[in-house]
Coordinates of C-alpha atoms and ligand atoms in Angstrom, one line a residue:
Chain Q
X3 CA 152.0 -64.8 -0.5
X4 CA 152.7 -67.4 -3.2
X5 CA 156.2 -68.4 -4.1
X6 CA 157.7 -66.7 -7.1
X7 CA 159.7 -68.8 -9.6
X8 CA 161.7 -67.0 -12.2
X9 CA 163.7 -68.5 -15.1
X10 CA 166.9 -66.4 -15.7
X11 CA 168.8 -66.4 -19.0
X12 CA 172.2 -64.8 -19.5
X13 CA 174.3 -64.6 -22.7
X14 CA 176.0 -61.2 -22.6
X15 CA 179.5 -62.4 -23.1
X16 CA 181.0 -65.9 -23.3
X17 CA 178.9 -67.9 -20.8
X18 CA 175.6 -69.5 -21.9
X19 CA 173.6 -69.6 -18.6
X20 CA 170.2 -70.4 -17.3
X21 CA 168.8 -70.7 -13.8
X22 CA 165.6 -71.1 -11.8
X23 CA 165.4 -69.0 -8.6
X24 CA 162.7 -69.1 -6.0
X25 CA 161.5 -65.9 -4.3
X26 CA 164.6 -64.0 -5.6
X27 CA 166.9 -65.7 -3.0
X28 CA 166.8 -69.5 -3.3
X29 CA 168.7 -71.1 -6.2
X30 CA 166.9 -74.2 -7.6
X31 CA 169.3 -74.6 -10.5
X32 CA 172.3 -72.6 -11.9
X33 CA 173.6 -73.9 -15.2
X34 CA 176.6 -72.3 -16.9
X35 CA 178.1 -73.5 -20.1
X36 CA 181.5 -71.7 -20.4
X37 CA 183.1 -71.1 -23.8
X38 CA 186.5 -70.4 -22.3
X39 CA 188.1 -73.5 -23.8
X40 CA 186.9 -72.6 -27.2
X41 CA 187.9 -68.9 -26.8
X42 CA 191.3 -69.6 -25.3
X43 CA 193.0 -70.2 -28.6
X44 CA 192.1 -66.8 -29.8
X45 CA 193.5 -65.1 -26.7
X46 CA 190.2 -63.4 -25.8
X47 CA 186.5 -63.5 -26.6
X48 CA 185.8 -63.3 -30.3
X49 CA 182.2 -61.9 -30.6
X50 CA 181.3 -64.0 -33.7
X51 CA 182.6 -67.2 -32.1
X52 CA 180.7 -66.4 -28.9
X53 CA 177.5 -65.9 -30.8
X54 CA 177.8 -69.2 -32.7
X55 CA 178.5 -71.1 -29.5
X56 CA 175.5 -69.5 -27.7
X57 CA 173.1 -70.8 -30.5
X58 CA 174.6 -74.3 -30.0
X59 CA 174.1 -74.3 -26.2
X60 CA 171.0 -72.2 -25.5
X61 CA 168.2 -74.7 -25.5
X62 CA 170.3 -77.4 -23.8
X63 CA 171.2 -75.0 -21.0
X64 CA 167.6 -73.9 -20.4
X65 CA 166.4 -77.5 -20.4
X66 CA 169.0 -78.5 -17.9
X67 CA 168.1 -75.6 -15.6
X68 CA 164.4 -76.6 -15.6
X69 CA 165.3 -80.3 -15.1
X70 CA 167.6 -79.6 -12.2
X71 CA 164.9 -77.3 -10.6
X72 CA 162.4 -80.1 -11.2
X73 CA 159.9 -77.6 -12.7
X74 CA 157.9 -77.5 -15.8
X75 CA 157.4 -74.1 -17.6
X76 CA 153.9 -73.7 -16.3
X77 CA 155.3 -73.6 -12.7
X78 CA 157.2 -70.4 -13.7
X79 CA 156.0 -66.9 -13.1
X80 CA 158.2 -65.1 -15.6
X81 CA 161.4 -65.2 -17.7
X82 CA 164.2 -62.7 -16.9
X83 CA 166.9 -62.2 -19.5
X84 CA 170.0 -60.0 -19.7
X85 CA 169.1 -57.1 -22.0
X86 CA 172.5 -55.4 -21.8
X87 CA 175.2 -54.3 -21.6
X88 CA 177.3 -56.8 -23.4
X89 CA 178.2 -58.1 -26.8
X90 CA 175.3 -57.3 -29.1
X91 CA 175.4 -60.6 -31.1
X92 CA 175.7 -62.6 -27.9
X93 CA 172.9 -60.7 -26.0
X94 CA 170.4 -61.2 -28.7
X95 CA 170.6 -65.0 -28.6
X96 CA 169.5 -65.0 -25.0
X97 CA 166.9 -62.3 -25.6
X98 CA 165.3 -64.1 -28.5
X99 CA 165.4 -67.5 -26.8
X100 CA 163.8 -65.9 -23.8
X101 CA 161.1 -64.2 -25.9
X102 CA 160.3 -67.4 -27.8
X103 CA 160.2 -69.4 -24.5
X104 CA 158.0 -66.8 -22.8
X105 CA 155.7 -66.6 -25.8
X106 CA 155.3 -70.4 -26.2
X107 CA 154.5 -70.7 -22.5
X108 CA 152.4 -67.6 -22.0
X109 CA 154.8 -66.1 -19.5
X110 CA 155.8 -62.4 -19.0
X111 CA 159.3 -61.4 -20.0
X112 CA 161.6 -59.0 -18.1
X113 CA 164.8 -57.4 -19.5
X114 CA 167.5 -57.2 -16.8
X115 CA 170.6 -55.0 -16.7
X116 CA 173.6 -57.3 -16.4
X117 CA 175.2 -55.2 -13.6
X118 CA 172.0 -55.1 -11.6
X119 CA 172.2 -58.9 -11.8
X120 CA 175.7 -58.9 -10.4
X121 CA 174.5 -56.7 -7.5
X122 CA 171.5 -58.9 -6.8
X123 CA 173.7 -62.0 -6.7
X124 CA 174.0 -61.0 -3.1
X125 CA 170.3 -61.9 -2.5
X126 CA 171.3 -65.5 -3.3
X127 CA 173.9 -65.5 -0.6
X128 CA 174.0 -63.3 2.4
X129 CA 171.2 -60.9 1.5
X130 CA 171.0 -57.2 0.9
X131 CA 170.4 -54.5 3.5
X132 CA 169.6 -51.0 2.4
X133 CA 170.9 -48.4 2.1
X134 CA 174.1 -49.9 0.6
X135 CA 177.0 -49.1 -1.7
X136 CA 177.9 -51.5 -4.4
X137 CA 181.3 -51.7 -6.0
X138 CA 180.9 -53.1 -9.5
X139 CA 184.2 -54.2 -10.8
X140 CA 184.7 -56.4 -13.9
X141 CA 186.2 -56.5 -17.4
X142 CA 183.7 -53.8 -18.5
X143 CA 182.9 -51.9 -15.4
X144 CA 184.4 -50.1 -12.4
X145 CA 181.6 -48.3 -10.7
X146 CA 180.4 -47.2 -7.3
X147 CA 176.6 -47.3 -7.0
X148 CA 174.5 -46.1 -4.1
X149 CA 171.2 -48.0 -3.5
X150 CA 168.9 -46.2 -1.1
X151 CA 166.3 -49.1 -1.4
X152 CA 165.5 -52.2 -3.4
X153 CA 165.5 -51.3 -7.1
X154 CA 167.1 -47.9 -6.9
X155 CA 170.5 -47.1 -8.3
X156 CA 172.5 -43.9 -8.2
X157 CA 175.8 -43.8 -9.9
X158 CA 178.3 -42.0 -7.7
X159 CA 181.6 -43.0 -9.4
X160 CA 182.9 -44.7 -12.5
X161 CA 186.0 -45.2 -14.5
X162 CA 187.2 -42.5 -16.8
X163 CA 189.2 -44.8 -19.0
X164 CA 189.8 -48.6 -18.6
X165 CA 187.7 -50.9 -16.5
X166 CA 189.7 -52.5 -13.7
X167 CA 189.4 -55.9 -15.4
X168 CA 190.6 -54.5 -18.7
X169 CA 193.7 -53.1 -16.9
X170 CA 194.3 -56.6 -15.4
X171 CA 194.0 -58.3 -18.8
X172 CA 196.3 -55.7 -20.5
X173 CA 199.0 -55.9 -17.8
X174 CA 198.8 -59.7 -17.9
X175 CA 199.4 -59.6 -21.6
X176 CA 202.5 -57.4 -21.0
X177 CA 203.8 -59.8 -18.5
X178 CA 203.2 -62.7 -20.9
X179 CA 200.5 -64.4 -18.7
X180 CA 197.8 -66.5 -20.3
X181 CA 194.2 -65.3 -20.9
X182 CA 192.3 -64.5 -18.8
X183 CA 195.0 -62.7 -16.9
X184 CA 193.2 -61.6 -13.7
X185 CA 193.5 -64.8 -11.8
X186 CA 197.2 -65.2 -12.7
X187 CA 198.0 -61.7 -11.4
X188 CA 196.1 -62.3 -8.3
X189 CA 198.0 -65.6 -7.6
X190 CA 201.4 -64.1 -8.4
X191 CA 200.7 -61.1 -6.2
X192 CA 199.8 -63.5 -3.4
X193 CA 203.0 -65.5 -3.8
X194 CA 205.3 -62.5 -4.2
X195 CA 207.5 -61.3 -1.4
X196 CA 208.3 -57.9 -2.9
X197 CA 206.2 -55.4 -4.9
X198 CA 207.3 -52.8 -7.4
X199 CA 206.0 -49.3 -6.4
X200 CA 203.4 -47.9 -8.9
X201 CA 201.5 -44.7 -8.7
X202 CA 197.9 -44.4 -7.3
X203 CA 195.3 -42.6 -9.3
X204 CA 193.2 -40.9 -6.7
X205 CA 192.0 -38.0 -9.0
X206 CA 190.6 -34.8 -7.6
X207 CA 189.8 -34.4 -3.9
X208 CA 186.4 -36.1 -3.1
X209 CA 186.0 -37.8 -6.5
X210 CA 184.6 -41.3 -6.6
X211 CA 185.8 -41.8 -10.2
X212 CA 188.5 -44.2 -11.2
X213 CA 191.3 -44.2 -13.7
X214 CA 193.6 -47.1 -14.6
X215 CA 195.2 -46.1 -17.8
X216 CA 198.1 -44.2 -16.0
X217 CA 198.8 -47.3 -13.9
X218 CA 198.7 -49.5 -17.0
X219 CA 201.2 -47.2 -18.7
X220 CA 203.5 -47.2 -15.6
X221 CA 203.6 -50.9 -15.7
X222 CA 204.4 -51.0 -19.4
X223 CA 207.1 -48.4 -18.9
X224 CA 208.6 -50.3 -16.0
X225 CA 208.7 -53.6 -18.0
X226 CA 210.2 -51.7 -21.0
X227 CA 212.9 -50.1 -18.9
X228 CA 213.9 -53.3 -17.2
X229 CA 214.2 -55.1 -20.5
X230 CA 216.3 -52.3 -22.0
X231 CA 218.8 -52.7 -19.2
X232 CA 218.9 -56.3 -20.2
X233 CA 217.6 -57.4 -16.8
X234 CA 215.0 -60.1 -16.2
X235 CA 211.5 -59.0 -15.1
X236 CA 210.4 -60.0 -11.7
X237 CA 206.9 -60.9 -12.9
X238 CA 205.6 -61.6 -9.5
X239 CA 206.6 -58.3 -7.9
X240 CA 205.3 -56.4 -10.9
X241 CA 202.0 -58.2 -10.5
X242 CA 202.0 -57.5 -6.8
X243 CA 202.8 -53.8 -7.2
X244 CA 200.1 -53.4 -9.9
X245 CA 197.5 -55.2 -7.8
X246 CA 198.4 -53.2 -4.7
X247 CA 197.9 -50.0 -6.5
X248 CA 194.5 -51.1 -7.8
X249 CA 193.3 -52.4 -4.5
X250 CA 194.5 -49.3 -2.5
X251 CA 192.5 -46.9 -4.6
X252 CA 189.4 -49.1 -4.9
X253 CA 189.3 -49.7 -1.2
X254 CA 189.9 -46.1 -0.2
X255 CA 187.1 -44.8 -2.5
X256 CA 184.7 -47.6 -1.5
X257 CA 185.2 -46.9 2.2
X258 CA 184.8 -43.1 1.7
X259 CA 181.6 -43.6 -0.3
X260 CA 180.2 -46.0 2.3
X261 CA 180.9 -43.5 5.2
X262 CA 179.6 -40.5 3.3
X263 CA 176.3 -42.2 2.4
X264 CA 176.0 -43.8 5.9
X265 CA 175.2 -47.2 4.5
X266 CA 174.5 -50.4 6.3
X267 CA 176.2 -52.7 3.8
X268 CA 178.9 -52.7 1.1
X269 CA 178.6 -55.1 -1.7
X270 CA 181.2 -56.1 -4.2
X271 CA 180.0 -57.4 -7.6
X272 CA 181.4 -58.3 -11.0
X273 CA 184.1 -60.7 -12.3
X274 CA 187.0 -58.9 -10.6
X275 CA 185.3 -59.2 -7.2
X276 CA 186.5 -62.8 -7.4
X277 CA 190.0 -61.4 -6.8
X278 CA 191.2 -62.8 -3.5
X279 CA 193.5 -59.9 -2.7
X280 CA 190.6 -57.4 -3.3
X281 CA 188.1 -59.4 -1.3
X282 CA 190.5 -59.6 1.7
X283 CA 191.4 -55.9 1.6
X284 CA 187.8 -54.8 1.3
X285 CA 186.7 -57.1 4.0
X286 CA 189.4 -55.9 6.4
X287 CA 188.6 -52.2 5.7
X288 CA 184.9 -52.7 6.3
X289 CA 185.5 -54.6 9.5
X290 CA 187.5 -51.6 10.7
X291 CA 184.6 -49.3 9.8
X292 CA 182.0 -51.6 11.3
X293 CA 180.1 -51.9 8.0
X294 CA 178.8 -55.2 6.8
X295 CA 180.7 -56.4 3.7
X296 CA 179.4 -59.0 1.3
X297 CA 180.7 -60.6 -1.8
X298 CA 179.0 -63.6 -3.1
X299 CA 180.9 -66.9 -3.6
X300 CA 183.0 -67.3 -6.8
X301 CA 180.3 -69.1 -8.9
X302 CA 178.0 -66.2 -8.2
X303 CA 180.6 -63.5 -8.9
X304 CA 181.3 -64.6 -12.4
X305 CA 178.6 -64.4 -15.0
X306 CA 175.6 -66.6 -14.3
X307 CA 171.9 -66.6 -14.8
X308 CA 170.8 -67.0 -11.1
X309 CA 171.8 -63.3 -10.6
X310 CA 169.6 -62.3 -13.5
X311 CA 166.7 -64.2 -12.1
X312 CA 167.3 -62.6 -8.7
X313 CA 167.3 -59.1 -10.0
X314 CA 164.4 -60.1 -12.3
X315 CA 162.4 -61.2 -9.2
X316 CA 162.7 -57.7 -7.7
X317 CA 161.6 -56.2 -11.0
X318 CA 158.7 -58.7 -11.3
X319 CA 157.5 -57.6 -7.9
X320 CA 157.8 -53.9 -8.9
X321 CA 155.6 -54.6 -11.9
X322 CA 158.3 -54.2 -14.5
X323 CA 157.5 -56.0 -17.8
X324 CA 159.1 -56.0 -21.3
X325 CA 157.3 -57.3 -24.4
X326 CA 158.1 -59.2 -27.6
X327 CA 160.0 -56.2 -29.0
X328 CA 162.6 -56.6 -26.3
X329 CA 166.0 -56.2 -27.9
X330 CA 169.7 -56.7 -26.8
X331 CA 171.1 -53.3 -25.8
X332 CA 174.9 -53.4 -25.8
X333 CA 175.3 -49.9 -24.2
X334 CA 172.3 -50.1 -21.8
X335 CA 172.5 -47.9 -18.7
X336 CA 171.7 -48.9 -15.2
X337 CA 168.3 -47.5 -14.2
X338 CA 166.2 -47.7 -11.1
X339 CA 163.0 -49.7 -11.2
X340 CA 161.9 -48.7 -7.7
X341 CA 159.3 -45.9 -7.5
X342 CA 161.0 -42.9 -5.8
X343 CA 160.4 -43.2 -2.1
X344 CA 158.8 -40.2 -0.4
Chain P
X18 CA 148.5 -79.9 -39.3
X19 CA 149.7 -76.3 -38.5
X20 CA 153.1 -75.1 -39.6
X21 CA 155.0 -72.0 -38.5
X22 CA 157.6 -70.8 -41.0
X23 CA 160.2 -68.1 -40.3
X24 CA 162.9 -66.5 -42.5
X25 CA 165.1 -63.8 -41.1
X26 CA 168.3 -64.9 -42.9
X27 CA 168.8 -61.5 -44.6
X28 CA 167.3 -58.0 -44.4
X29 CA 163.7 -59.1 -45.4
X30 CA 161.4 -60.8 -42.9
X31 CA 158.9 -63.4 -43.7
X32 CA 156.7 -65.3 -41.2
X33 CA 153.7 -67.5 -42.0
X34 CA 151.2 -70.0 -40.6
X35 CA 150.0 -72.7 -42.9
X36 CA 147.3 -75.2 -42.0
X37 CA 146.7 -78.4 -44.0
X38 CA 148.3 -76.9 -47.0
X39 CA 146.4 -73.6 -46.8
X40 CA 147.9 -70.3 -46.0
X41 CA 146.4 -68.8 -42.9
X42 CA 148.6 -65.7 -42.4
X43 CA 151.8 -64.5 -44.0
X44 CA 153.7 -61.3 -43.0
X45 CA 156.4 -60.1 -45.5
X46 CA 158.7 -57.1 -45.3
X47 CA 161.6 -56.1 -47.5
X48 CA 162.7 -53.4 -45.2
X49 CA 166.1 -53.7 -43.4
X50 CA 164.4 -54.8 -40.3
X51 CA 165.9 -55.3 -36.9
X52 CA 165.0 -58.9 -36.6
X53 CA 166.1 -59.1 -33.0
X54 CA 163.4 -56.7 -32.0
X55 CA 161.0 -57.5 -34.9
X56 CA 160.8 -61.2 -35.4
X57 CA 159.0 -62.2 -32.3
X58 CA 156.4 -59.4 -32.6
X59 CA 155.7 -60.8 -36.1
X60 CA 155.3 -64.3 -34.8
X61 CA 153.0 -63.0 -32.1
X62 CA 151.0 -61.1 -34.7
X63 CA 150.6 -64.3 -36.8
X64 CA 149.0 -66.2 -34.0
X65 CA 146.8 -63.3 -33.0
X66 CA 145.4 -62.9 -36.6
X67 CA 145.0 -66.7 -37.0
X68 CA 143.3 -67.0 -33.6
X69 CA 145.4 -69.9 -32.5
X70 CA 147.6 -70.6 -29.5
X71 CA 151.3 -71.6 -29.7
X72 CA 150.4 -75.1 -28.3
X73 CA 148.3 -75.8 -31.3
X74 CA 151.3 -75.7 -33.6
X75 CA 152.4 -79.0 -35.1
X76 CA 155.7 -78.2 -36.8
X77 CA 158.2 -75.4 -37.3
X78 CA 160.2 -74.5 -40.4
X79 CA 163.1 -72.1 -40.4
X80 CA 165.5 -70.6 -43.0
X81 CA 168.8 -72.0 -41.8
X82 CA 171.1 -69.8 -43.9
X83 CA 173.4 -68.8 -45.5
X84 CA 173.0 -65.1 -45.1
X85 CA 173.5 -62.5 -42.5
X86 CA 175.2 -64.3 -39.5
X87 CA 173.1 -62.3 -37.0
X88 CA 169.9 -62.6 -39.0
X89 CA 170.2 -66.3 -39.4
X90 CA 171.0 -66.8 -35.8
X91 CA 167.9 -64.9 -34.7
X92 CA 165.6 -67.1 -36.8
X93 CA 167.3 -70.3 -35.8
X94 CA 167.3 -69.4 -32.0
X95 CA 163.6 -68.5 -32.1
X96 CA 162.7 -71.7 -34.1
X97 CA 164.7 -74.1 -32.0
X98 CA 163.5 -72.6 -28.7
X99 CA 159.9 -72.9 -29.9
X100 CA 160.4 -76.4 -31.2
X101 CA 162.1 -77.5 -28.0
X102 CA 159.7 -76.0 -25.5
X103 CA 156.6 -77.0 -27.4
X104 CA 158.1 -80.4 -28.2
X105 CA 157.4 -80.1 -32.0
X106 CA 159.5 -81.1 -34.9
X107 CA 161.9 -78.6 -36.5
X108 CA 163.0 -78.5 -40.1
X109 CA 165.7 -76.3 -41.5
X110 CA 165.7 -75.2 -45.1
X111 CA 168.4 -73.4 -47.0
X112 CA 167.7 -69.7 -47.4
X113 CA 168.9 -70.0 -51.0
X114 CA 166.4 -72.8 -51.6
X115 CA 163.6 -70.6 -50.2
X116 CA 164.5 -67.9 -52.7
X117 CA 164.7 -70.5 -55.6
X118 CA 161.3 -71.8 -54.6
X119 CA 159.8 -68.5 -55.8
X120 CA 160.4 -69.6 -59.4
X121 CA 157.8 -72.0 -60.8
X122 CA 159.2 -72.2 -64.4
X123 CA 160.0 -75.9 -65.2
X124 CA 163.4 -77.0 -66.3
X125 CA 165.2 -73.7 -66.2
X126 CA 168.3 -73.3 -64.0
X127 CA 167.5 -71.1 -61.0
X128 CA 170.3 -69.2 -59.3
X129 CA 169.4 -67.6 -56.0
X130 CA 171.9 -64.9 -54.9
X131 CA 172.7 -63.4 -51.6
X132 CA 175.3 -60.6 -51.5
X133 CA 178.2 -61.4 -49.2
X134 CA 180.2 -58.2 -49.8
X135 CA 183.7 -57.7 -51.4
X136 CA 182.6 -59.2 -54.7
X137 CA 181.4 -62.4 -53.0
X138 CA 178.0 -64.1 -52.9
X139 CA 176.2 -67.0 -51.4
X140 CA 174.8 -68.9 -54.3
X141 CA 173.3 -72.3 -55.2
X142 CA 171.8 -73.7 -58.4
X143 CA 168.4 -75.3 -58.5
X144 CA 165.8 -76.5 -61.0
X145 CA 162.2 -77.4 -60.8
X146 CA 161.8 -80.9 -62.1
X147 CA 159.0 -82.5 -64.1
X148 CA 157.3 -83.5 -60.8
X149 CA 157.3 -79.8 -59.7
X150 CA 159.9 -80.4 -57.0
X151 CA 162.9 -78.2 -56.6
X152 CA 166.2 -80.1 -57.2
X153 CA 169.5 -78.9 -56.1
X154 CA 172.1 -78.8 -59.0
X155 CA 174.9 -77.1 -57.1
X156 CA 175.2 -77.1 -53.3
X157 CA 175.0 -73.7 -51.6
X158 CA 178.3 -72.0 -51.2
X159 CA 180.2 -68.8 -50.6
X160 CA 182.1 -67.8 -53.7
X161 CA 183.3 -64.9 -55.8
X162 CA 180.5 -63.7 -58.0
X163 CA 182.9 -63.5 -61.0
X164 CA 183.8 -67.2 -60.7
X165 CA 180.2 -68.2 -60.6
X166 CA 179.3 -66.1 -63.6
X167 CA 182.3 -67.6 -65.6
X168 CA 181.1 -71.0 -64.7
X169 CA 177.5 -70.3 -65.8
X170 CA 178.7 -68.6 -69.0
X171 CA 180.5 -71.8 -70.0
X172 CA 177.3 -73.9 -69.4
X173 CA 175.4 -71.9 -72.0
X174 CA 172.0 -72.5 -70.4
X175 CA 169.6 -69.8 -69.6
X176 CA 169.7 -69.0 -65.9
X177 CA 167.0 -67.2 -63.8
X178 CA 168.6 -65.1 -61.0
X179 CA 166.5 -64.4 -58.0
X180 CA 167.0 -62.7 -54.7
X181 CA 168.2 -59.3 -53.3
X182 CA 171.8 -60.3 -54.3
X183 CA 170.6 -60.6 -57.9
X184 CA 169.0 -57.2 -57.8
X185 CA 172.2 -55.7 -56.4
X186 CA 174.4 -57.2 -59.1
X187 CA 171.9 -56.8 -62.0
X188 CA 174.3 -54.8 -64.2
X189 CA 177.1 -57.3 -63.9
X190 CA 174.8 -60.3 -64.6
X191 CA 173.6 -58.7 -67.9
X192 CA 177.1 -57.7 -68.8
X193 CA 178.6 -61.2 -68.3
X194 CA 175.7 -63.4 -69.5
X195 CA 173.7 -61.2 -71.8
X196 CA 170.5 -63.1 -73.0
X197 CA 171.4 -66.2 -70.9
X198 CA 170.9 -64.2 -67.7
X199 CA 167.3 -63.6 -66.8
X200 CA 165.8 -61.8 -63.9
X201 CA 163.0 -62.9 -61.7
X202 CA 160.1 -60.4 -61.0
X203 CA 161.0 -58.1 -58.1
X204 CA 158.2 -59.6 -56.0
X205 CA 160.1 -62.9 -56.3
X206 CA 163.3 -61.5 -54.7
X207 CA 161.8 -61.8 -51.3
X208 CA 161.7 -65.0 -49.3
X209 CA 158.2 -66.3 -48.6
X210 CA 157.7 -68.2 -45.4
X211 CA 154.8 -70.1 -46.9
X212 CA 157.1 -71.6 -49.6
X213 CA 159.7 -72.2 -46.9
X214 CA 157.0 -74.4 -45.3
X215 CA 156.3 -76.1 -48.6
X216 CA 160.0 -77.0 -48.9
X217 CA 160.2 -78.1 -45.3
X218 CA 157.3 -80.5 -45.7
X219 CA 159.4 -82.4 -48.2
X220 CA 162.6 -82.4 -46.1
X221 CA 163.8 -84.3 -43.1
X222 CA 163.3 -82.9 -39.6
X223 CA 166.4 -81.9 -37.6
X224 CA 167.5 -82.7 -34.1
X225 CA 166.5 -79.6 -32.1
X226 CA 169.2 -79.1 -29.5
X227 CA 172.1 -79.5 -31.9
X228 CA 170.4 -77.4 -34.6
X229 CA 172.7 -74.6 -35.8
X230 CA 172.7 -72.3 -38.8
X231 CA 174.4 -73.2 -42.1
X232 CA 176.8 -70.3 -42.2
X233 CA 178.8 -71.7 -45.2
X234 CA 181.8 -69.8 -43.9
X235 CA 184.0 -70.2 -40.9
X236 CA 184.6 -67.2 -38.7
X237 CA 187.5 -64.8 -39.5
X238 CA 189.1 -65.6 -36.2
X239 CA 189.0 -69.3 -37.0
X240 CA 190.4 -68.7 -40.5
X241 CA 193.3 -66.6 -39.1
X242 CA 194.0 -69.2 -36.4
X243 CA 194.1 -72.0 -39.0
X244 CA 196.5 -69.9 -41.1
X245 CA 198.7 -69.2 -38.2
X246 CA 198.7 -72.8 -37.2
X247 CA 199.5 -74.1 -40.7
X248 CA 196.1 -75.6 -41.4
X249 CA 194.4 -75.1 -44.7
X250 CA 191.3 -72.9 -44.5
X251 CA 188.5 -74.5 -46.4
Ligands
ZN25 ZN1 179.4 -59.8 -15.7

């Protein structure tokens, strides 16, 4: 069989990214232009600013990805682009650049779900073995997804309020830590000797859903009470206590899902899977259970286009195609592209 | 020489192919289109109807704003991506100039208007000179409509208002300017990509990678930041 070369494009939030991936597993180039320095002064991602910066970067980033891969457009088999979810104004820069590029070069175009991309990032690293359970944990997501086979997704648990990454950012703000807060909490938790005890939201017996708003409120109340007593807040032990609570619940539910479904592999995906504490705890738990655990290296955990090309390759093989009417879909739901296995 | 022109700066869509000064195909719509989904199918349709391939293009013209931030970005993103990957020159033209170019009356002041909400408009002033070329009398800007009308009233020259913004504020224009304020025909309120190309042929080409929309306004976040940090917003 011939090699498959897919150009991936990703602009769902504040990274302008393009990549060329060979056969869904080999990265030939992976270019990411981050806007973080530009967004920092606003204390978060401002959608209009993000969209303006994407327009500035988009062709440069695609050109760089092709150059690093050493390929011309006619060596490509398709263009894969993040269709959603994400910021609508940001998504449609990538989508329209991808469509124009595909049209000009006579290539098929494939719209990819951002989270499917995060899961397929594992193809670029240690590979995927089915059936598997994927923990998708980021600023917008906290989900447990069961994959029976390549291209099939079954949502078995999700957050009922905040995403884990959102809770991290809000707690970081309460603690006066700079944006983005996740890495700071992770570092402080690592350094801290003590940890403030916060509640665990396990929800009903057997549920794979998550809830972080109660934990977030508990942290805010704690900080408030300490301040009212005129005492100083031990930022590190609050961070450690918060992180412990998140990790405890996430690990417990992931392990239970993996055992119940009898999977061969557990995958962590999404921005928060870059968290060192979470990686270590999940790794240890899966080792105990004898289940293979994979989490891609940092540069493939955070938003990138190689993961979109990787998922796009699986879709390409399954015959999935979009057309020139492809649009950015901010609230897109994860859907299977595999035919139901009999 | 085959030109592609694209205007998605506001609700209307216009896309055209012009070959050696002759119009091959033009698609126009006044409807509040979703340009993100609709612009590329329109471009695809142009090539299909004209029976040419993308590689046969020689130049690309795009309406660079001002207008709807999202709309302008879609057109600019498509145009710069095509220009870069096909290695063809790209020319940006003011979306207000495109509207002004609908008016062929010589000597009269032409005021294209795009509504910018809260009593504001994007506006410029143009005139068709003796040579038939469109001159710019006042650079495109974002301003209060009342300020613009006061200024025009003082000048005491007849002005032709053109564009969807002019239609929206028709009452106020009449009230403020009376006989001096004239209205274009409704067919002239829509941008025409063929005229966009005509204007582009007389303008300088742009560097492709660094090409960005002419928003004529900084973002709200930037304005707030400047205020908070003691810098004067423009
Ligand atoms: Zn992501």
